[in-house]
CSV table of C-alpha atoms in Angstrom, one decimal:
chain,number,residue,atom,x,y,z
A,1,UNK,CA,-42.0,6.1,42.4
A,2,UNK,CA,-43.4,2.4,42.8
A,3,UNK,CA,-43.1,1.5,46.2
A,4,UNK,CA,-39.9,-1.3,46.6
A,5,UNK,CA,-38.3,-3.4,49.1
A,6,UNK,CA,-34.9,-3.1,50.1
A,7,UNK,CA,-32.5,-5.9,51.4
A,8,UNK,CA,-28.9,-5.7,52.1
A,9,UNK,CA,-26.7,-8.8,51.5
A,10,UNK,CA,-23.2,-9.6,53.1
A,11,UNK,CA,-21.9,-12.8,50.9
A,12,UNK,CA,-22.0,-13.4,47.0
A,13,UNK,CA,-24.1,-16.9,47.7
A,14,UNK,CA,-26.7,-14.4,49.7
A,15,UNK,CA,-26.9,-12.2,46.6
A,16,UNK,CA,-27.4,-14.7,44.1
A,17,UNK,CA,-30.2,-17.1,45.7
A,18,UNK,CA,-31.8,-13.6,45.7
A,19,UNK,CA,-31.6,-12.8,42.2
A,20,UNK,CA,-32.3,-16.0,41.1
A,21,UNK,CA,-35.8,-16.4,43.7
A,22,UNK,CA,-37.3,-12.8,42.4
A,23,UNK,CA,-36.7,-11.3,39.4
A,24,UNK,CA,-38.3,-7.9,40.3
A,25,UNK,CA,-34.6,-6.9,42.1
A,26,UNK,CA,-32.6,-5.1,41.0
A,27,UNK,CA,-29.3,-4.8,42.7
A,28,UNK,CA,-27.9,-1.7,44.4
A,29,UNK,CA,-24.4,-0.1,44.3
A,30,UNK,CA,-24.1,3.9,44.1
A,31,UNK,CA,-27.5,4.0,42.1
A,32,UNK,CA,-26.2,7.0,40.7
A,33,UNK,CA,-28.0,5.8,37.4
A,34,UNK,CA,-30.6,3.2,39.0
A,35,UNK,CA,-32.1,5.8,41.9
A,36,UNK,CA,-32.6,8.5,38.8
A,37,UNK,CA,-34.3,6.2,36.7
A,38,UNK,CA,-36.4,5.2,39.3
A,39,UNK,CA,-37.4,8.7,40.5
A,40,UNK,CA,-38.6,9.3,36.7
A,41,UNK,CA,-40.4,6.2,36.8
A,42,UNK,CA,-38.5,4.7,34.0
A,43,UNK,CA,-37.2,2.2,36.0
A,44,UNK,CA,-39.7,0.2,38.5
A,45,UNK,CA,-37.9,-2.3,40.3
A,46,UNK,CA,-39.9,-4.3,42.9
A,47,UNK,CA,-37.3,-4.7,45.6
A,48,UNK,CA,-33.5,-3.2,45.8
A,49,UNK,CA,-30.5,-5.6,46.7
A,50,UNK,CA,-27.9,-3.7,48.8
A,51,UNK,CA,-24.5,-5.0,47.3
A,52,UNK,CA,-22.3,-2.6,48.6
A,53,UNK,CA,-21.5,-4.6,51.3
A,54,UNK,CA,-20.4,-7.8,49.4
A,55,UNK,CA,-16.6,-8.7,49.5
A,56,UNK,CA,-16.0,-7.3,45.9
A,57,UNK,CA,-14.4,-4.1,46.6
A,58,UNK,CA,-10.5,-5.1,46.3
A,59,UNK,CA,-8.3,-4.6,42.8
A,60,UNK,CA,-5.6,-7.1,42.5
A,61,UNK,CA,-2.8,-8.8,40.2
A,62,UNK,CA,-4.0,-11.9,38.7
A,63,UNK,CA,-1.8,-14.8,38.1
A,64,UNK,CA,-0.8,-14.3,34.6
A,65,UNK,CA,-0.2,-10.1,35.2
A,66,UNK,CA,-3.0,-9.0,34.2
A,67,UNK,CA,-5.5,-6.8,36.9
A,68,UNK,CA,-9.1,-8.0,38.4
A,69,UNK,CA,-11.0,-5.0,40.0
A,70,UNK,CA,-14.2,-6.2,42.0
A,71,UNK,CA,-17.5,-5.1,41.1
A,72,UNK,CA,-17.7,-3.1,44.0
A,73,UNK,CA,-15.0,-0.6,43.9
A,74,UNK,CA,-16.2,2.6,42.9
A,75,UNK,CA,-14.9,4.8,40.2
A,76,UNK,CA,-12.8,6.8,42.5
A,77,UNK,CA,-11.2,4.2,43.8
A,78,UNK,CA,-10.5,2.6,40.1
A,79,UNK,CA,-9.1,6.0,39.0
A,80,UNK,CA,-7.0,6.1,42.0
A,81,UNK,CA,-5.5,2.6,42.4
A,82,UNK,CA,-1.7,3.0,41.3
A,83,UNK,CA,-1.5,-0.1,39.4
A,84,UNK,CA,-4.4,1.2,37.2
A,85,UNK,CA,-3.0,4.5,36.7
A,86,UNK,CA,0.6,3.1,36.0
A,87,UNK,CA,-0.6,-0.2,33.3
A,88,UNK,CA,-3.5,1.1,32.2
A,89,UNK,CA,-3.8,5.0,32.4
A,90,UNK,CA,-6.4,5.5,29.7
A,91,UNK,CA,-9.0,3.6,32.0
A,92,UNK,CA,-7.5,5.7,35.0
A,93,UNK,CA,-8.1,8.9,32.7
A,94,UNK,CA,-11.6,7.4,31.3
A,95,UNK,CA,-13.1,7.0,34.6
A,96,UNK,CA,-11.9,10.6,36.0
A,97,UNK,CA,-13.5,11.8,32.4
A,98,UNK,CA,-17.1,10.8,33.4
A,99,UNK,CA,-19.4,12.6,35.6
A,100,UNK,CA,-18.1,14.8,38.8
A,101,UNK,CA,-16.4,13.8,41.5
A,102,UNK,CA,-19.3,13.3,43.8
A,103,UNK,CA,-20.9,10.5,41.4
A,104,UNK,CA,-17.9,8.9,41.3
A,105,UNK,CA,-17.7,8.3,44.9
A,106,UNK,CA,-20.8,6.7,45.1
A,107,UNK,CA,-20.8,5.0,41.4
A,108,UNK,CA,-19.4,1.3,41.3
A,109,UNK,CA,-17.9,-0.7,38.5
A,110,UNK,CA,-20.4,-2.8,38.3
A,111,UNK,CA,-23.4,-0.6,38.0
A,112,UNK,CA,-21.3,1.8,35.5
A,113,UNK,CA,-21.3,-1.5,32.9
A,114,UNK,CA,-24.9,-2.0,33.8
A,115,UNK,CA,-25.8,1.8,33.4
A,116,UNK,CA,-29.0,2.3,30.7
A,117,UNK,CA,-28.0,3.7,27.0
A,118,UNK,CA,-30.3,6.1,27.1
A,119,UNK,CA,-31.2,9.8,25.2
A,120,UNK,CA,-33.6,12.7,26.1
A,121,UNK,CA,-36.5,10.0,24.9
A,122,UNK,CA,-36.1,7.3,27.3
A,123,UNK,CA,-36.0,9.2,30.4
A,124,UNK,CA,-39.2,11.6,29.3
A,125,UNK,CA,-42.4,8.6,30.0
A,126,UNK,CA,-44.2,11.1,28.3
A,127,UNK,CA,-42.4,10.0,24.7
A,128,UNK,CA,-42.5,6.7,23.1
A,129,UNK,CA,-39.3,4.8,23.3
A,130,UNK,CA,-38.7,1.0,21.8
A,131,UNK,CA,-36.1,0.6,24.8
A,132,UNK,CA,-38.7,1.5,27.4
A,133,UNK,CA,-42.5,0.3,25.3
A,134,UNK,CA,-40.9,-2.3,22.7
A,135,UNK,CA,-42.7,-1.4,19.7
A,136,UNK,CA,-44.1,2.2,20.2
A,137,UNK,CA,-41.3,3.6,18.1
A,138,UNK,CA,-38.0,5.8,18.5
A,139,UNK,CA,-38.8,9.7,18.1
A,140,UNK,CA,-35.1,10.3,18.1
A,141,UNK,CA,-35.0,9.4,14.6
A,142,UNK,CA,-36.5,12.3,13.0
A,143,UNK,CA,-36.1,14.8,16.1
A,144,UNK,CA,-33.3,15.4,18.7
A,145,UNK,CA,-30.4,13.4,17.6
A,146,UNK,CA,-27.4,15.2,17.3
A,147,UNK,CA,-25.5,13.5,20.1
A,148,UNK,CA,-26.9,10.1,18.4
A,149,UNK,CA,-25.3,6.7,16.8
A,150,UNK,CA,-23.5,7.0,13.7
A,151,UNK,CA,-22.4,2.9,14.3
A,152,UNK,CA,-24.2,0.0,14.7
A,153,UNK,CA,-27.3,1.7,15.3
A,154,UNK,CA,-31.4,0.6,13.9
A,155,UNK,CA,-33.9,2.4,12.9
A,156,UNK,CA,-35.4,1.0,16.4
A,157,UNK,CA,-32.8,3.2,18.2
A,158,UNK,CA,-30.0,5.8,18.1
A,159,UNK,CA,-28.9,6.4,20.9
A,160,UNK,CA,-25.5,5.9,22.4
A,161,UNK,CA,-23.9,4.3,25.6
A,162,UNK,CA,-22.7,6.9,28.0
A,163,UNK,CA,-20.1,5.4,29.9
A,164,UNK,CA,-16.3,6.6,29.8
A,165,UNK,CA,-14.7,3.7,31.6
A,166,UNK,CA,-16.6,1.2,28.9
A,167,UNK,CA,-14.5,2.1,26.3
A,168,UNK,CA,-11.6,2.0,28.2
A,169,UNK,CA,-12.2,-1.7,29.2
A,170,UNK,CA,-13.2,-2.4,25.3
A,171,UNK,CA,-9.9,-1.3,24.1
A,172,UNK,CA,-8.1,-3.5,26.4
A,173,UNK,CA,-9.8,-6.8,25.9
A,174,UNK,CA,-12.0,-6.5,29.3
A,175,UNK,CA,-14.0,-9.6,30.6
A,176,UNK,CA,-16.7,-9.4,32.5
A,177,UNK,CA,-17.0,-11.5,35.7
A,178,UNK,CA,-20.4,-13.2,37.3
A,179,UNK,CA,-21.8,-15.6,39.5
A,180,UNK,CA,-25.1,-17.4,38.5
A,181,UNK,CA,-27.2,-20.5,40.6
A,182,UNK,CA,-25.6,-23.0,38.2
A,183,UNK,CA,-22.2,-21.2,38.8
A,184,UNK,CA,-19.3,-18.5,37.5
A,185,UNK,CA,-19.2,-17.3,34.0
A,186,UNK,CA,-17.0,-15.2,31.8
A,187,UNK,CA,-17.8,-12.6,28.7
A,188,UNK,CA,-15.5,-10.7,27.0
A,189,UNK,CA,-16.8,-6.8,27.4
A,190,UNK,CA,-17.4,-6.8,23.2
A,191,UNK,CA,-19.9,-10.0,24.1
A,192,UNK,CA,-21.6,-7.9,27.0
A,193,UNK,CA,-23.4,-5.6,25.4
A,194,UNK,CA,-25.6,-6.6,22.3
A,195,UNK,CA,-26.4,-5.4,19.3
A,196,UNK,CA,-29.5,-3.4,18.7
A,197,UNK,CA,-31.2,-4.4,16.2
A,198,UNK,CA,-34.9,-5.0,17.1
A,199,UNK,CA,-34.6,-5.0,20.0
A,200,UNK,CA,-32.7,-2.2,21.9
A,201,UNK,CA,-35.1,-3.4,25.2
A,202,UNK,CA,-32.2,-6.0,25.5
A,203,UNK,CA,-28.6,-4.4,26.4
A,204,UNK,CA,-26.4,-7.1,27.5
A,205,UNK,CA,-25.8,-10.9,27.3
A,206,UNK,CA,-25.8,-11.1,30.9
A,207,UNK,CA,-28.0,-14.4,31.9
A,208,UNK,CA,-31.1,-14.0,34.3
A,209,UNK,CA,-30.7,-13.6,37.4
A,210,UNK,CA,-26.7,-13.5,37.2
A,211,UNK,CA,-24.2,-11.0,39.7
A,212,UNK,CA,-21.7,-9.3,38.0
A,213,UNK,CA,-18.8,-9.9,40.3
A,214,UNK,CA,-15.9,-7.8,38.4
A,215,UNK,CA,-14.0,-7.2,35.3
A,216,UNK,CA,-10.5,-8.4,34.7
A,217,UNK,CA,-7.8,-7.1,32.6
A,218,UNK,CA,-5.5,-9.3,30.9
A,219,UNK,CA,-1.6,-8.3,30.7
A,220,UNK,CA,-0.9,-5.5,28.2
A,221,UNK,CA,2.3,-4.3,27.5
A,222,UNK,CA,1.4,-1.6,24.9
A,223,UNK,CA,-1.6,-0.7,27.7
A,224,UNK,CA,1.0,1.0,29.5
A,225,UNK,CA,1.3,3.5,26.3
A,226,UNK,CA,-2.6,4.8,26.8
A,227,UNK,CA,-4.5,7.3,26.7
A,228,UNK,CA,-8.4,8.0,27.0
A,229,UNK,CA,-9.4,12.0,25.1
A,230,UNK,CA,-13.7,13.1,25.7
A,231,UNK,CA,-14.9,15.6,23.7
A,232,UNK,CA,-18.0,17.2,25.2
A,233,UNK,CA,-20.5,20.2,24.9
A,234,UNK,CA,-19.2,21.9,28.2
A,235,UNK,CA,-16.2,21.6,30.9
A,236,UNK,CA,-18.0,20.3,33.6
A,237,UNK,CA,-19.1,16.8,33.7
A,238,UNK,CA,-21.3,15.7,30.8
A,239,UNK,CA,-21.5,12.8,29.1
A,240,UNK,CA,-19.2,12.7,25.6
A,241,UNK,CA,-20.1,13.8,22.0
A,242,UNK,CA,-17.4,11.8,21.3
A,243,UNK,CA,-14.1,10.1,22.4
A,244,UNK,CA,-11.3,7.7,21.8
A,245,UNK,CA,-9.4,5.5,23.6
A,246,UNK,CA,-6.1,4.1,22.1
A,247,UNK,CA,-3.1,2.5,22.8
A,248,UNK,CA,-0.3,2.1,20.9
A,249,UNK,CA,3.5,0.0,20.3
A,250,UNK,CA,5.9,1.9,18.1
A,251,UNK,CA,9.2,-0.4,17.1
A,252,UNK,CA,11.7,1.3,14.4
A,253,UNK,CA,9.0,4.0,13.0
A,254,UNK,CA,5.9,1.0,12.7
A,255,UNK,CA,3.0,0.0,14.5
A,256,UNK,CA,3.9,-2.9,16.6
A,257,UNK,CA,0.4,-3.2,18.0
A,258,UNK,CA,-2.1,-1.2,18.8
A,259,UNK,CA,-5.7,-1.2,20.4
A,260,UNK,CA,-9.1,1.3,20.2
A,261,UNK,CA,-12.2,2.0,21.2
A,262,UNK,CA,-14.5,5.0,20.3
A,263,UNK,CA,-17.2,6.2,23.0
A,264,UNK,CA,-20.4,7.9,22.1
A,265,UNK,CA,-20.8,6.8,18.8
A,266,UNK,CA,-23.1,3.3,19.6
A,267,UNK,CA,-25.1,1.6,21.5
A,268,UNK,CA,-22.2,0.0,23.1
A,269,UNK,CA,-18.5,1.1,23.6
A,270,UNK,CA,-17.7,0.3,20.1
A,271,UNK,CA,-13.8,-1.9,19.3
A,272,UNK,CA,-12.1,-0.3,16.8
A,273,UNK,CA,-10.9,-3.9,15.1
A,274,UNK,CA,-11.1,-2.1,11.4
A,275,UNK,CA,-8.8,0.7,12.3
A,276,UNK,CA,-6.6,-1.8,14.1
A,277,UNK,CA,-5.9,-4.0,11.4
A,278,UNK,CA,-4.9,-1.2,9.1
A,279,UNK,CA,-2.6,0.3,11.8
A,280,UNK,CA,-0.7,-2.7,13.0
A,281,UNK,CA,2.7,-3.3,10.6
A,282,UNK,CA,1.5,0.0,9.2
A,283,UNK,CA,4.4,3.0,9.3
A,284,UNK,CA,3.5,5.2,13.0
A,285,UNK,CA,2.6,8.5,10.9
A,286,UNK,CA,-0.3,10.7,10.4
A,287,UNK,CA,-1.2,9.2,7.0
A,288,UNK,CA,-1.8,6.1,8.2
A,289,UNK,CA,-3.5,7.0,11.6
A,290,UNK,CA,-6.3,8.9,8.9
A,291,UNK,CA,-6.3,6.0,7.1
A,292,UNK,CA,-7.1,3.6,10.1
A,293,UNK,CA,-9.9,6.0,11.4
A,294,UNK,CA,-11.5,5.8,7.9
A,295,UNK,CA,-11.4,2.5,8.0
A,296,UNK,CA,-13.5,2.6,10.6
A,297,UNK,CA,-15.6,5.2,10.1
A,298,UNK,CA,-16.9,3.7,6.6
A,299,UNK,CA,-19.5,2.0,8.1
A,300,UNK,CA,-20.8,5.0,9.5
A,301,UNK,CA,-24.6,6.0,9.0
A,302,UNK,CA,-25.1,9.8,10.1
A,303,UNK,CA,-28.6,11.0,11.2
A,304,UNK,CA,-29.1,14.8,9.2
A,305,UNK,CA,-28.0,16.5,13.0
A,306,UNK,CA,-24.6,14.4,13.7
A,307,UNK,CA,-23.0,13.6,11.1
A,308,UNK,CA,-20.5,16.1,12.7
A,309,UNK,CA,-19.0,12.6,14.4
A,310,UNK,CA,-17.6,11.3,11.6
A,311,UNK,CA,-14.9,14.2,11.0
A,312,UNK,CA,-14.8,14.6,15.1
A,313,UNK,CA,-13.5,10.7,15.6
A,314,UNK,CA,-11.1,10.8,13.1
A,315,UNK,CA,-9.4,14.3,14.3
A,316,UNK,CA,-9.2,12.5,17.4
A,317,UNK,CA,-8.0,8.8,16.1
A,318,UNK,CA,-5.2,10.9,14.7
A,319,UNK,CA,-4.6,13.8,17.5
A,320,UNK,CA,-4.4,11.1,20.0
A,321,UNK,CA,-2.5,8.4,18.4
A,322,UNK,CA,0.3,11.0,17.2
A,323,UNK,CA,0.7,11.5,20.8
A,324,UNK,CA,0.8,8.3,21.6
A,325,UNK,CA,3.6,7.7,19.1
A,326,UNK,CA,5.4,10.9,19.8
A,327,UNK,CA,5.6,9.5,23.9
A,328,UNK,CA,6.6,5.6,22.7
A,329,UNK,CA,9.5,7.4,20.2
């Protein structure tokens, strides 16, 4: 590992006059992603800022109903809180999806959105990788890619975001809290993450230098009629081949409204907006939940290894939306 400093800070103002004076620091939470990275020596950060301390940790009602959980609070906490687990139960069920329970004691909201996409490639600095050399190329391609993008991806990377709870917050309309030198800022969790194209070095829109500070929920009724299902390679915790989350409003045998997100799939926790549009005034039956998912899936561009997805999202668009319905009826 590069030697680093280390620096603990107590108030937001603290945090960001520290970002903003050296951009060699990285901040701190669980580091159950940063630390590993670092130990690899994928990531090489000059100096660590200790955030753990900073008065983010509380979830709370916001004025118009909605929920604002601090950067902060770790996973456990999130999947915990009653008013997550009662409004919102796919995110509850998302977060208790990823990783064992140990992680996410440590593992804080904020780091999970700030967590690397990453395959086999980036984490071995023996391989070339365009995310970690820009330029030297993207083996996944034509080698190991059968857990791999089949959306939105480039021929300058496949490989997908790992995080559970991201999908969760993508389905219901998540913004993404910081605080900068010039001052606070807002982006919607579908404006977070950016595209690949050609340049998968560059994962979010976040500005330089900027402190994400929480992500806040805005009211859902039909949130409250959730649910979060991972597919993955073994029981224990492992990151998803695929998975779905989906919400759903059921009035007199339609869709009233509905909301979905598919994990594992992209670069980014990927909004199902297609899918949506087909669903919503649609009739609430297994025809039309196929239909919505092949919507959706149209777009998709299979590698030769995982084009296995395709069929697995939309069994699970349909398994999990005609439970959904079957609850709301």
């Amino acid at each position: 590992m590069r030697e680093f400093g280390y620096q603990r800070v107590l108030d937001v103002p603290g945090a960001v006059a520290q970002l903003a004076a050296d951009p060699e620091t990285r901040c701190l939470g669980g580091g159950t992603n940063l630390v590993d990275l670092m130990k690899t020596g994928v990531e090489r950060p000059g100096r660590l800022l200790d955030v753990t301390r900073l008065p983010l940790g509380e979830i709370e009602r916001t004025a118009d109903g909605g929920l604002h959980i601090g950067a902060t609070v770790t996973n456990s906490d999130l999947a915990a809180h009653p008013e997550v687990r009662e409004n919102y139960p796919a995110l509850a069920q998302a977060v208790l999806a990823g990783a064992s329970g140990q992680l996410r004691n440590m593992a804080t909201v904020g780091g999970n959105l700030l967590q690397r996409t990453r395959c086999g490639y980036f984490a071995d600095v023996s391989q070339p990788c365009n995310k970690r050399v820009p330029g030297s190329g993207c083996p996944a391609v034509e080698g190991e890619h059968h857990n791999h993008a089949i959306l939105g991806a480039s021929a300058h990377c496949v490989a997908v975001h790992p995080s559970d709870m991201g999908v969760a917050l993508a389905a219901f309309d998540a913004v993404v809290t910081y605080e900068t030198a010039d001052g606070p800022g807002r982006l919607p969790l579908t404006d977070f993450y950016l595209p690949v194209g050609e340049t998968p070095h560059l994962e979010t829109s976040l500005p330089s230098g900027a402190l994400i500070t929480g992500v806040t929920l805005p009211p859902a009724r039909l949130a409250a009629n959730s649910r979060y299902r991972k597919v993955r390679e073994r029981a224990s915790y492992a990151f998803a081949i695929g998975s779905v989350a989906a919400a759903l409003e059921v009035r007199d045998g339609a869709v009233h409204g509905a909301r979905l997100a598919f994990g594992a799939v992209a670069s980014r926790p990927w909004r199902a907006r297609a899918a949506e549009q087909v669903l919503t005034g649609a009739p609430a039956t297994a025809e039309t939940f196929a239909a919505a998912a092949d919507a959706e899936l149209a777009a998709a561009e299979a590698l030769p290894h995982n084009g296995y997805k395709v069929t697995l999202i939309r069994n699970l668009v349909v398994s999990v939306l005609t439970e959904l319905c079957e609850e709301a009826t």
